[in-house]
Amino acid sequence: MSDGPAFDQLRASLLDLSEPMGKRTRAVFYLRSRGGKDDLRVLLDALTNKADSELMRHELAYVIGQFQDADACQTLETVVADESDDCMVRHEAAEALGAIGDARSIAILEKYSKDPAPEVAETCELALRLVKYKNSQQAPEEEGSLDRNPYYSVDPAPAMEKTKSTEELKQILLDTSRSLFDRYRAMFSLRNRNTEDAALALAAAFDDKSALFRHEIAYVMGQMINPVTVPALKKVLVDASEHRMVRHEAAEALGAIGTPECEEILKVYVKDDHQVVRESCEVALDIIDYWAPTKEE
């Protein structure tokens, strides 16, 4: 069995903006799975190219954060600080700084937690809490008592205690008087459990006023691959008044679930007015197509 495409091929595919979005996205995740310094440098180079689409650059920032390598902080901080850049890209760069968890990022996250773009401000607030959490005694003390993350992702917040019931977690998730960090913790606990009740609890949060919060709900549904979430995700994708960031995550989540119903709706919205939604549907359909032979076996 092959270990995947060669490094030079992956780099060429990623950096060539004329290549199909699905192929370039697969190159990003191959580079992530390789996980070396050279792979990280290619991803960082690609992130700084503002001629690229906001979808690709936001995906790059996410994957860079998953490396958890402090060498990436300088580039990510530059993106966060560039107020002329797209809010989706800046948000994801801030989230990546939280995933890396280096105390050097505290100052910039504090500064931009007051950014005029709510998506950026809220992400910086969350990332700041996560960096402080990771650099405290609380993280190692809590580790064994939390809902285990089966998804191998570095999340914007740790899960909550295993002792909390799904109903308690739902109450925290929907309680707007709680901090965003606590509500995210409840979100990730519900995702980790991935029962029907947990998935439907998450769907109830699509009424939240924060686009950032709604987009994260859609993202975790994509990780869960639970068909019970399809109606809620479809409702988000078809709503032209919804924030493009939320619709994009809903499209990618539908691609991950990959039922014929998901494919049908994605084929409609691959012609959406918003580029990021069109490209997300394209990537989602590519994922369905990529895994189709596996599903038929």
PDB file of C-alpha atoms in Angstrom:
ATOM      1  CA  MET A   1       0.000   0.000   0.000  1.00  0.00           C
ATOM      2  CA  SER A   2       1.287   3.500  -0.940  1.00  0.00           C
ATOM      3  CA  ASP A   3       1.924   6.106   1.751  1.00  0.00           C
ATOM      4  CA  GLY A   4       0.311   8.717  -0.482  1.00  0.00           C
ATOM      5  CA  PRO A   5       1.652  11.257  -2.975  1.00  0.00           C
ATOM      6  CA  ALA A   6       5.239  12.494  -2.747  1.00  0.00           C
ATOM      7  CA  PHE A   7       6.011  15.766  -0.955  1.00  0.00           C
ATOM      8  CA  ASP A   8       6.927  17.645  -4.163  1.00  0.00           C
ATOM      9  CA  GLN A   9       3.667  16.572  -5.768  1.00  0.00           C
ATOM     10  CA  LEU A  10       1.645  17.692  -2.750  1.00  0.00           C
ATOM     11  CA  ARG A  11       3.411  21.046  -2.613  1.00  0.00           C
ATOM     12  CA  ALA A  12       2.850  21.622  -6.341  1.00  0.00           C
ATOM     13  CA  SER A  13      -0.841  20.701  -6.095  1.00  0.00           C
ATOM     14  CA  LEU A  14      -1.448  22.960  -3.110  1.00  0.00           C
ATOM     15  CA  LEU A  15       0.384  26.015  -4.434  1.00  0.00           C
ATOM     16  CA  ASP A  16      -1.163  25.844  -7.917  1.00  0.00           C
ATOM     17  CA  LEU A  17      -4.355  27.924  -7.630  1.00  0.00           C
ATOM     18  CA  SER A  18      -5.615  26.540 -10.950  1.00  0.00           C
ATOM     19  CA  GLU A  19      -5.937  23.021  -9.518  1.00  0.00           C
ATOM     20  CA  PRO A  20      -9.454  21.870  -8.444  1.00  0.00           C
ATOM     21  CA  MET A  21     -10.370  22.779  -4.870  1.00  0.00           C
ATOM     22  CA  GLY A  22     -10.984  19.135  -3.922  1.00  0.00           C
ATOM     23  CA  LYS A  23      -7.496  18.087  -5.048  1.00  0.00           C
ATOM     24  CA  ARG A  24      -5.855  21.004  -3.223  1.00  0.00           C
ATOM     25  CA  THR A  25      -7.813  20.252  -0.047  1.00  0.00           C
ATOM     26  CA  ARG A  26      -6.669  16.617  -0.135  1.00  0.00           C
ATOM     27  CA  ALA A  27      -3.070  17.864  -0.532  1.00  0.00           C
ATOM     28  CA  VAL A  28      -3.489  19.933   2.652  1.00  0.00           C
ATOM     29  CA  PHE A  29      -4.598  16.907   4.652  1.00  0.00           C
ATOM     30  CA  TYR A  30      -1.886  14.665   3.225  1.00  0.00           C
ATOM     31  CA  LEU A  31       0.681  17.262   4.333  1.00  0.00           C
ATOM     32  CA  ARG A  32      -0.943  17.321   7.778  1.00  0.00           C
ATOM     33  CA  SER A  33      -0.754  13.530   8.077  1.00  0.00           C
ATOM     34  CA  ARG A  34       2.945  13.632   7.101  1.00  0.00           C
ATOM     35  CA  GLY A  35       3.417  16.177   9.899  1.00  0.00           C
ATOM     36  CA  GLY A  36       7.019  17.307   9.291  1.00  0.00           C
ATOM     37  CA  LYS A  37       8.624  20.759   9.380  1.00  0.00           C
ATOM     38  CA  ASP A  38       8.801  20.901   5.570  1.00  0.00           C
ATOM     39  CA  ASP A  39       5.098  20.106   5.372  1.00  0.00           C
ATOM     40  CA  LEU A  40       4.292  22.856   7.872  1.00  0.00           C
ATOM     41  CA  ARG A  41       6.415  25.386   5.948  1.00  0.00           C
ATOM     42  CA  VAL A  42       4.487  24.695   2.721  1.00  0.00           C
ATOM     43  CA  LEU A  43       1.188  25.221   4.542  1.00  0.00           C
ATOM     44  CA  LEU A  44       2.460  28.484   6.052  1.00  0.00           C
ATOM     45  CA  ASP A  45       3.628  29.718   2.630  1.00  0.00           C
ATOM     46  CA  ALA A  46       0.217  28.917   1.150  1.00  0.00           C
ATOM     47  CA  LEU A  47      -1.594  30.707   4.006  1.00  0.00           C
ATOM     48  CA  THR A  48       0.182  33.998   3.277  1.00  0.00           C
ATOM     49  CA  ASN A  49      -1.003  34.056  -0.366  1.00  0.00           C
ATOM     50  CA  LYS A  50      -3.968  36.438  -0.232  1.00  0.00           C
ATOM     51  CA  ALA A  51      -4.742  35.676  -3.890  1.00  0.00           C
ATOM     52  CA  ASP A  52      -6.028  32.281  -2.734  1.00  0.00           C
ATOM     53  CA  SER A  53      -9.667  31.733  -1.752  1.00  0.00           C
ATOM     54  CA  GLU A  54     -10.856  32.456   1.771  1.00  0.00           C
ATOM     55  CA  LEU A  55     -12.049  28.844   2.055  1.00  0.00           C
ATOM     56  CA  MET A  56      -8.615  27.417   1.302  1.00  0.00           C
ATOM     57  CA  ARG A  57      -6.766  29.899   3.523  1.00  0.00           C
ATOM     58  CA  HIS A  58      -9.143  29.260   6.422  1.00  0.00           C
ATOM     59  CA  GLU A  59      -8.624  25.493   5.945  1.00  0.00           C
ATOM     60  CA  LEU A  60      -4.852  26.039   5.932  1.00  0.00           C
ATOM     61  CA  ALA A  61      -4.974  28.021   9.186  1.00  0.00           C
ATOM     62  CA  TYR A  62      -7.003  25.248  10.848  1.00  0.00           C
ATOM     63  CA  VAL A  63      -4.575  22.518   9.775  1.00  0.00           C
ATOM     64  CA  ILE A  64      -1.543  24.599  10.801  1.00  0.00           C
ATOM     65  CA  GLY A  65      -3.007  24.835  14.320  1.00  0.00           C
ATOM     66  CA  GLN A  66      -3.347  21.062  14.441  1.00  0.00           C
ATOM     67  CA  PHE A  67       0.462  20.743  14.137  1.00  0.00           C
ATOM     68  CA  GLN A  68       0.711  22.411  17.581  1.00  0.00           C
ATOM     69  CA  ASP A  69       4.101  23.830  16.585  1.00  0.00           C
ATOM     70  CA  ALA A  70       5.076  27.208  18.056  1.00  0.00           C
ATOM     71  CA  ASP A  71       7.151  27.922  14.931  1.00  0.00           C
ATOM     72  CA  ALA A  72       3.840  28.718  13.211  1.00  0.00           C
ATOM     73  CA  CYS A  73       2.853  31.449  15.696  1.00  0.00           C
ATOM     74  CA  GLN A  74       4.557  34.366  13.950  1.00  0.00           C
ATOM     75  CA  THR A  75       2.736  33.787  10.642  1.00  0.00           C
ATOM     76  CA  LEU A  76      -0.599  33.154  12.372  1.00  0.00           C
ATOM     77  CA  GLU A  77      -0.228  36.294  14.499  1.00  0.00           C
ATOM     78  CA  THR A  78       0.454  38.338  11.352  1.00  0.00           C
ATOM     79  CA  VAL A  79      -2.783  37.036   9.801  1.00  0.00           C
ATOM     80  CA  VAL A  80      -4.814  37.808  12.950  1.00  0.00           C
ATOM     81  CA  ALA A  81      -3.394  41.348  13.053  1.00  0.00           C
ATOM     82  CA  ASP A  82      -4.176  42.088   9.384  1.00  0.00           C
ATOM     83  CA  GLU A  83      -7.519  43.862   9.642  1.00  0.00           C
ATOM     84  CA  SER A  84      -7.779  44.005   5.831  1.00  0.00           C
ATOM     85  CA  ASP A  85      -7.847  40.203   5.638  1.00  0.00           C
ATOM     86  CA  ASP A  86     -11.035  38.126   5.491  1.00  0.00           C
ATOM     87  CA  CYS A  87     -12.719  37.561   8.881  1.00  0.00           C
ATOM     88  CA  MET A  88     -12.987  33.782   8.278  1.00  0.00           C
ATOM     89  CA  VAL A  89      -9.232  33.515   7.736  1.00  0.00           C
ATOM     90  CA  ARG A  90      -8.382  35.739  10.727  1.00  0.00           C
ATOM     91  CA  HIS A  91     -10.791  33.771  12.936  1.00  0.00           C
ATOM     92  CA  GLU A  92      -9.184  30.465  11.983  1.00  0.00           C
ATOM     93  CA  ALA A  93      -5.673  31.847  12.526  1.00  0.00           C
ATOM     94  CA  ALA A  94      -6.683  32.942  16.030  1.00  0.00           C
ATOM     95  CA  GLU A  95      -8.192  29.524  16.721  1.00  0.00           C
ATOM     96  CA  ALA A  96      -4.931  27.943  15.549  1.00  0.00           C
ATOM     97  CA  LEU A  97      -2.993  30.022  18.085  1.00  0.00           C
ATOM     98  CA  GLY A  98      -5.277  28.594  20.769  1.00  0.00           C
ATOM     99  CA  ALA A  99      -4.623  25.052  19.536  1.00  0.00           C
ATOM    100  CA  ILE A 100      -0.865  25.646  19.693  1.00  0.00           C
ATOM    101  CA  GLY A 101      -1.267  27.078  23.181  1.00  0.00           C
ATOM    102  CA  ASP A 102       1.988  29.060  23.394  1.00  0.00           C
ATOM    103  CA  ALA A 103       1.943  31.807  26.037  1.00  0.00           C
ATOM    104  CA  ARG A 104       3.651  34.172  23.544  1.00  0.00           C
ATOM    105  CA  SER A 105       0.261  34.605  21.819  1.00  0.00           C
ATOM    106  CA  ILE A 106      -1.543  35.971  24.886  1.00  0.00           C
ATOM    107  CA  ALA A 107      -0.826  39.629  24.078  1.00  0.00           C
ATOM    108  CA  ILE A 108      -2.109  39.524  20.507  1.00  0.00           C
ATOM    109  CA  LEU A 109      -5.181  37.493  21.480  1.00  0.00           C
ATOM    110  CA  GLU A 110      -5.993  40.016  24.216  1.00  0.00           C
ATOM    111  CA  LYS A 111      -5.656  42.879  21.726  1.00  0.00           C
ATOM    112  CA  TYR A 112      -7.900  41.344  19.053  1.00  0.00           C
ATOM    113  CA  SER A 113     -10.509  40.026  21.490  1.00  0.00           C
ATOM    114  CA  LYS A 114     -11.862  43.577  21.023  1.00  0.00           C
ATOM    115  CA  ASP A 115     -11.764  43.420  17.201  1.00  0.00           C
ATOM    116  CA  PRO A 116     -14.687  45.044  15.326  1.00  0.00           C
ATOM    117  CA  ALA A 117     -15.419  41.742  13.544  1.00  0.00           C
ATOM    118  CA  PRO A 118     -17.393  39.630  16.055  1.00  0.00           C
ATOM    119  CA  GLU A 119     -16.124  36.351  14.529  1.00  0.00           C
ATOM    120  CA  VAL A 120     -12.531  37.459  15.209  1.00  0.00           C
ATOM    121  CA  ALA A 121     -13.204  38.968  18.624  1.00  0.00           C
ATOM    122  CA  GLU A 122     -15.059  35.898  19.918  1.00  0.00           C
ATOM    123  CA  THR A 123     -12.407  33.524  18.570  1.00  0.00           C
ATOM    124  CA  CYS A 124      -9.616  35.506  20.198  1.00  0.00           C
ATOM    125  CA  GLU A 125     -11.536  35.448  23.478  1.00  0.00           C
ATOM    126  CA  LEU A 126     -11.884  31.662  23.229  1.00  0.00           C
ATOM    127  CA  ALA A 127      -8.263  31.133  22.159  1.00  0.00           C
ATOM    128  CA  LEU A 128      -7.072  33.314  25.025  1.00  0.00           C
ATOM    129  CA  ARG A 129      -9.000  31.159  27.512  1.00  0.00           C
ATOM    130  CA  LEU A 130      -7.575  28.005  25.912  1.00  0.00           C
ATOM    131  CA  VAL A 131      -3.965  29.236  26.004  1.00  0.00           C
ATOM    132  CA  LYS A 132      -4.347  30.196  29.664  1.00  0.00           C
ATOM    133  CA  TYR A 133      -6.021  26.847  30.405  1.00  0.00           C
ATOM    134  CA  LYS A 134      -3.194  24.915  28.712  1.00  0.00           C
ATOM    135  CA  ASN A 135      -0.588  26.861  30.656  1.00  0.00           C
ATOM    136  CA  SER A 136      -2.307  26.310  34.021  1.00  0.00           C
ATOM    137  CA  GLN A 137      -2.421  23.419  36.456  1.00  0.00           C
ATOM    138  CA  GLN A 138      -6.112  22.889  35.610  1.00  0.00           C
ATOM    139  CA  ALA A 139      -5.468  21.038  32.334  1.00  0.00           C
ATOM    140  CA  PRO A 140      -3.420  18.094  33.684  1.00  0.00           C
ATOM    141  CA  GLU A 141      -5.578  17.883  36.825  1.00  0.00           C
ATOM    142  CA  GLU A 142      -8.813  17.547  34.810  1.00  0.00           C
ATOM    143  CA  GLU A 143      -7.551  15.361  31.984  1.00  0.00           C
ATOM    144  CA  GLY A 144      -8.765  11.954  33.183  1.00  0.00           C
ATOM    145  CA  SER A 145     -12.196  13.190  34.270  1.00  0.00           C
ATOM    146  CA  LEU A 146     -13.330  14.689  30.933  1.00  0.00           C
ATOM    147  CA  ASP A 147     -15.362  13.179  28.108  1.00  0.00           C
ATOM    148  CA  ARG A 148     -12.725  11.528  25.879  1.00  0.00           C
ATOM    149  CA  ASN A 149     -12.206  13.032  22.418  1.00  0.00           C
ATOM    150  CA  PRO A 150     -12.287  10.168  19.842  1.00  0.00           C
ATOM    151  CA  TYR A 151     -11.707  12.501  16.876  1.00  0.00           C
ATOM    152  CA  TYR A 152      -7.961  13.244  17.176  1.00  0.00           C
ATOM    153  CA  SER A 153      -8.596  16.975  16.732  1.00  0.00           C
ATOM    154  CA  VAL A 154      -7.140  19.760  18.858  1.00  0.00           C
ATOM    155  CA  ASP A 155     -10.312  21.612  19.833  1.00  0.00           C
ATOM    156  CA  PRO A 156     -10.964  25.279  20.753  1.00  0.00           C
ATOM    157  CA  ALA A 157     -11.972  24.121  24.245  1.00  0.00           C
ATOM    158  CA  PRO A 158     -11.653  20.914  26.299  1.00  0.00           C
ATOM    159  CA  ALA A 159     -14.730  18.803  26.931  1.00  0.00           C
ATOM    160  CA  MET A 160     -16.565  18.828  30.264  1.00  0.00           C
ATOM    161  CA  GLU A 161     -16.652  16.200  33.001  1.00  0.00           C
ATOM    162  CA  LYS A 162     -17.961  12.749  32.125  1.00  0.00           C
ATOM    163  CA  THR A 163     -20.267  12.956  35.161  1.00  0.00           C
ATOM    164  CA  LYS A 164     -22.486  15.614  33.548  1.00  0.00           C
ATOM    165  CA  SER A 165     -25.671  14.285  31.955  1.00  0.00           C
ATOM    166  CA  THR A 166     -26.543  15.053  28.347  1.00  0.00           C
ATOM    167  CA  GLU A 167     -29.411  17.232  29.583  1.00  0.00           C
ATOM    168  CA  GLU A 168     -27.043  19.221  31.835  1.00  0.00           C
ATOM    169  CA  LEU A 169     -24.674  19.704  28.912  1.00  0.00           C
ATOM    170  CA  LYS A 170     -27.543  20.889  26.706  1.00  0.00           C
ATOM    171  CA  GLN A 171     -28.550  23.448  29.345  1.00  0.00           C
ATOM    172  CA  ILE A 172     -24.993  24.809  29.498  1.00  0.00           C
ATOM    173  CA  LEU A 173     -24.741  24.803  25.679  1.00  0.00           C
ATOM    174  CA  LEU A 174     -27.861  26.969  25.336  1.00  0.00           C
ATOM    175  CA  ASP A 175     -27.241  29.229  28.348  1.00  0.00           C
ATOM    176  CA  THR A 176     -26.138  32.572  26.888  1.00  0.00           C
ATOM    177  CA  SER A 177     -25.323  33.888  30.375  1.00  0.00           C
ATOM    178  CA  ARG A 178     -22.414  31.405  30.514  1.00  0.00           C
ATOM    179  CA  SER A 179     -19.022  32.175  28.985  1.00  0.00           C
ATOM    180  CA  LEU A 180     -18.473  31.117  25.368  1.00  0.00           C
ATOM    181  CA  PHE A 181     -15.631  28.900  26.607  1.00  0.00           C
ATOM    182  CA  ASP A 182     -17.960  26.955  28.945  1.00  0.00           C
ATOM    183  CA  ARG A 183     -20.561  26.591  26.196  1.00  0.00           C
ATOM    184  CA  TYR A 184     -17.895  25.280  23.812  1.00  0.00           C
ATOM    185  CA  ARG A 185     -16.830  22.790  26.475  1.00  0.00           C
ATOM    186  CA  ALA A 186     -20.408  21.499  26.631  1.00  0.00           C
ATOM    187  CA  MET A 187     -20.483  21.364  22.812  1.00  0.00           C
ATOM    188  CA  PHE A 188     -17.401  19.173  22.631  1.00  0.00           C
ATOM    189  CA  SER A 189     -18.684  16.851  25.352  1.00  0.00           C
ATOM    190  CA  LEU A 190     -21.912  16.361  23.391  1.00  0.00           C
ATOM    191  CA  ARG A 191     -19.913  15.731  20.220  1.00  0.00           C
ATOM    192  CA  ASN A 192     -17.719  13.168  21.967  1.00  0.00           C
ATOM    193  CA  ARG A 193     -20.776  11.248  23.177  1.00  0.00           C
ATOM    194  CA  ASN A 194     -22.380  11.286  19.707  1.00  0.00           C
ATOM    195  CA  THR A 195     -25.697   9.765  20.797  1.00  0.00           C
ATOM    196  CA  GLU A 196     -28.918  10.770  19.062  1.00  0.00           C
ATOM    197  CA  ASP A 197     -29.881  12.892  22.100  1.00  0.00           C
ATOM    198  CA  ALA A 198     -26.494  14.616  22.077  1.00  0.00           C
ATOM    199  CA  ALA A 199     -26.717  15.331  18.345  1.00  0.00           C
ATOM    200  CA  LEU A 200     -30.231  16.777  18.653  1.00  0.00           C
ATOM    201  CA  ALA A 201     -29.104  18.909  21.604  1.00  0.00           C
ATOM    202  CA  LEU A 202     -26.428  20.399  19.370  1.00  0.00           C
ATOM    203  CA  ALA A 203     -28.999  21.072  16.622  1.00  0.00           C
ATOM    204  CA  ALA A 204     -30.984  23.199  19.087  1.00  0.00           C
ATOM    205  CA  ALA A 205     -28.015  25.600  19.249  1.00  0.00           C
ATOM    206  CA  PHE A 206     -28.442  26.714  15.627  1.00  0.00           C
ATOM    207  CA  ASP A 207     -30.774  29.433  16.982  1.00  0.00           C
ATOM    208  CA  ASP A 208     -27.864  31.106  18.806  1.00  0.00           C
ATOM    209  CA  LYS A 209     -27.100  34.731  17.876  1.00  0.00           C
ATOM    210  CA  SER A 210     -23.342  34.079  17.462  1.00  0.00           C
ATOM    211  CA  ALA A 211     -22.327  33.070  13.931  1.00  0.00           C
ATOM    212  CA  LEU A 212     -19.083  31.720  15.359  1.00  0.00           C
ATOM    213  CA  PHE A 213     -20.991  29.446  17.730  1.00  0.00           C
ATOM    214  CA  ARG A 214     -23.343  28.242  14.976  1.00  0.00           C
ATOM    215  CA  HIS A 215     -20.425  27.524  12.641  1.00  0.00           C
ATOM    216  CA  GLU A 216     -18.721  25.396  15.314  1.00  0.00           C
ATOM    217  CA  ILE A 217     -21.945  23.441  15.839  1.00  0.00           C
ATOM    218  CA  ALA A 218     -21.959  22.607  12.111  1.00  0.00           C
ATOM    219  CA  TYR A 219     -18.257  21.714  12.239  1.00  0.00           C
ATOM    220  CA  VAL A 220     -18.679  19.186  15.072  1.00  0.00           C
ATOM    221  CA  MET A 221     -21.655  17.652  13.269  1.00  0.00           C
ATOM    222  CA  GLY A 222     -19.293  16.984  10.382  1.00  0.00           C
ATOM    223  CA  GLN A 223     -16.995  15.131  12.768  1.00  0.00           C
ATOM    224  CA  MET A 224     -19.865  13.114  14.254  1.00  0.00           C
ATOM    225  CA  ILE A 225     -21.148  11.878  10.845  1.00  0.00           C
ATOM    226  CA  ASN A 226     -24.516  11.250  12.501  1.00  0.00           C
ATOM    227  CA  PRO A 227     -27.388  11.188   9.951  1.00  0.00           C
ATOM    228  CA  VAL A 228     -29.824  12.508  12.556  1.00  0.00           C
ATOM    229  CA  THR A 229     -28.236  15.970  12.065  1.00  0.00           C
ATOM    230  CA  VAL A 230     -28.964  16.112   8.296  1.00  0.00           C
ATOM    231  CA  PRO A 231     -32.286  18.040   8.555  1.00  0.00           C
ATOM    232  CA  ALA A 232     -30.685  20.736  10.743  1.00  0.00           C
ATOM    233  CA  LEU A 233     -27.647  21.032   8.462  1.00  0.00           C
ATOM    234  CA  LYS A 234     -29.830  21.245   5.340  1.00  0.00           C
ATOM    235  CA  LYS A 235     -31.888  24.021   6.947  1.00  0.00           C
ATOM    236  CA  VAL A 236     -28.678  25.996   7.568  1.00  0.00           C
ATOM    237  CA  LEU A 237     -27.283  25.487   4.065  1.00  0.00           C
ATOM    238  CA  VAL A 238     -30.472  26.547   2.253  1.00  0.00           C
ATOM    239  CA  ASP A 239     -30.878  29.719   4.360  1.00  0.00           C
ATOM    240  CA  ALA A 240     -29.451  32.487   2.153  1.00  0.00           C
ATOM    241  CA  SER A 241     -29.618  34.925   5.092  1.00  0.00           C
ATOM    242  CA  GLU A 242     -27.304  32.741   7.234  1.00  0.00           C
ATOM    243  CA  HIS A 243     -23.648  33.786   7.641  1.00  0.00           C
ATOM    244  CA  ARG A 244     -21.494  32.286   4.857  1.00  0.00           C
ATOM    245  CA  MET A 245     -19.146  30.869   7.509  1.00  0.00           C
ATOM    246  CA  VAL A 246     -21.988  28.792   8.980  1.00  0.00           C
ATOM    247  CA  ARG A 247     -23.346  27.679   5.595  1.00  0.00           C
ATOM    248  CA  HIS A 248     -19.856  26.615   4.502  1.00  0.00           C
ATOM    249  CA  GLU A 249     -19.439  24.379   7.571  1.00  0.00           C
ATOM    250  CA  ALA A 250     -22.912  22.923   7.061  1.00  0.00           C
ATOM    251  CA  ALA A 251     -21.999  22.043   3.462  1.00  0.00           C
ATOM    252  CA  GLU A 252     -18.791  20.312   4.511  1.00  0.00           C
ATOM    253  CA  ALA A 253     -20.622  18.457   7.299  1.00  0.00           C
ATOM    254  CA  LEU A 254     -23.184  17.175   4.770  1.00  0.00           C
ATOM    255  CA  GLY A 255     -20.274  16.000   2.613  1.00  0.00           C
ATOM    256  CA  ALA A 256     -18.822  14.100   5.556  1.00  0.00           C
ATOM    257  CA  ILE A 257     -22.165  12.387   6.261  1.00  0.00           C
ATOM    258  CA  GLY A 258     -22.450  11.650   2.551  1.00  0.00           C
ATOM    259  CA  THR A 259     -25.940  10.142   2.197  1.00  0.00           C
ATOM    260  CA  PRO A 260     -27.747  10.406  -1.191  1.00  0.00           C
ATOM    261  CA  GLU A 261     -29.916  13.142   0.370  1.00  0.00           C
ATOM    262  CA  CYS A 262     -26.776  15.102   1.311  1.00  0.00           C
ATOM    263  CA  GLU A 263     -25.364  14.713  -2.193  1.00  0.00           C
ATOM    264  CA  GLU A 264     -28.606  15.931  -3.751  1.00  0.00           C
ATOM    265  CA  ILE A 265     -28.699  19.171  -1.741  1.00  0.00           C
ATOM    266  CA  LEU A 266     -24.991  19.860  -2.275  1.00  0.00           C
ATOM    267  CA  LYS A 267     -25.428  19.603  -6.057  1.00  0.00           C
ATOM    268  CA  VAL A 268     -27.969  22.439  -5.845  1.00  0.00           C
ATOM    269  CA  TYR A 269     -25.792  24.776  -3.746  1.00  0.00           C
ATOM    270  CA  VAL A 270     -22.582  24.197  -5.714  1.00  0.00           C
ATOM    271  CA  LYS A 271     -23.981  27.125  -7.753  1.00  0.00           C
ATOM    272  CA  ASP A 272     -24.575  29.391  -4.719  1.00  0.00           C
ATOM    273  CA  ASP A 273     -23.989  33.152  -4.931  1.00  0.00           C
ATOM    274  CA  HIS A 274     -21.272  33.007  -2.238  1.00  0.00           C
ATOM    275  CA  GLN A 275     -17.897  31.705  -3.385  1.00  0.00           C
ATOM    276  CA  VAL A 276     -17.098  30.097  -0.043  1.00  0.00           C
ATOM    277  CA  VAL A 277     -20.414  28.184  -0.100  1.00  0.00           C
ATOM    278  CA  ARG A 278     -19.912  27.094  -3.732  1.00  0.00           C
ATOM    279  CA  GLU A 279     -16.380  25.888  -3.007  1.00  0.00           C
ATOM    280  CA  SER A 280     -17.483  24.114   0.191  1.00  0.00           C
ATOM    281  CA  CYS A 281     -20.142  22.224  -1.753  1.00  0.00           C
ATOM    282  CA  GLU A 282     -17.510  21.353  -4.375  1.00  0.00           C
ATOM    283  CA  VAL A 283     -15.166  20.021  -1.676  1.00  0.00           C
ATOM    284  CA  ALA A 284     -18.041  18.166   0.015  1.00  0.00           C
ATOM    285  CA  LEU A 285     -19.059  16.482  -3.248  1.00  0.00           C
ATOM    286  CA  ASP A 286     -15.421  15.581  -3.865  1.00  0.00           C
ATOM    287  CA  ILE A 287     -15.299  13.895  -0.435  1.00  0.00           C
ATOM    288  CA  ILE A 288     -18.455  11.908  -1.211  1.00  0.00           C
ATOM    289  CA  ASP A 289     -17.013  10.871  -4.567  1.00  0.00           C
ATOM    290  CA  TYR A 290     -13.629  10.006  -3.032  1.00  0.00           C
ATOM    291  CA  TRP A 291     -15.158   7.653  -0.444  1.00  0.00           C
ATOM    292  CA  ALA A 292     -17.891   6.230  -2.696  1.00  0.00           C
ATOM    293  CA  PRO A 293     -15.930   3.039  -3.664  1.00  0.00           C
ATOM    294  CA  THR A 294     -15.294   2.351   0.046  1.00  0.00           C
ATOM    295  CA  LYS A 295     -18.988   2.725   0.892  1.00  0.00           C
ATOM    296  CA  GLU A 296     -19.978   0.278  -1.842  1.00  0.00           C
ATOM    297  CA  GLU A 297     -17.644  -2.503  -0.670  1.00  0.00           C
TER     298      GLU A 297
END
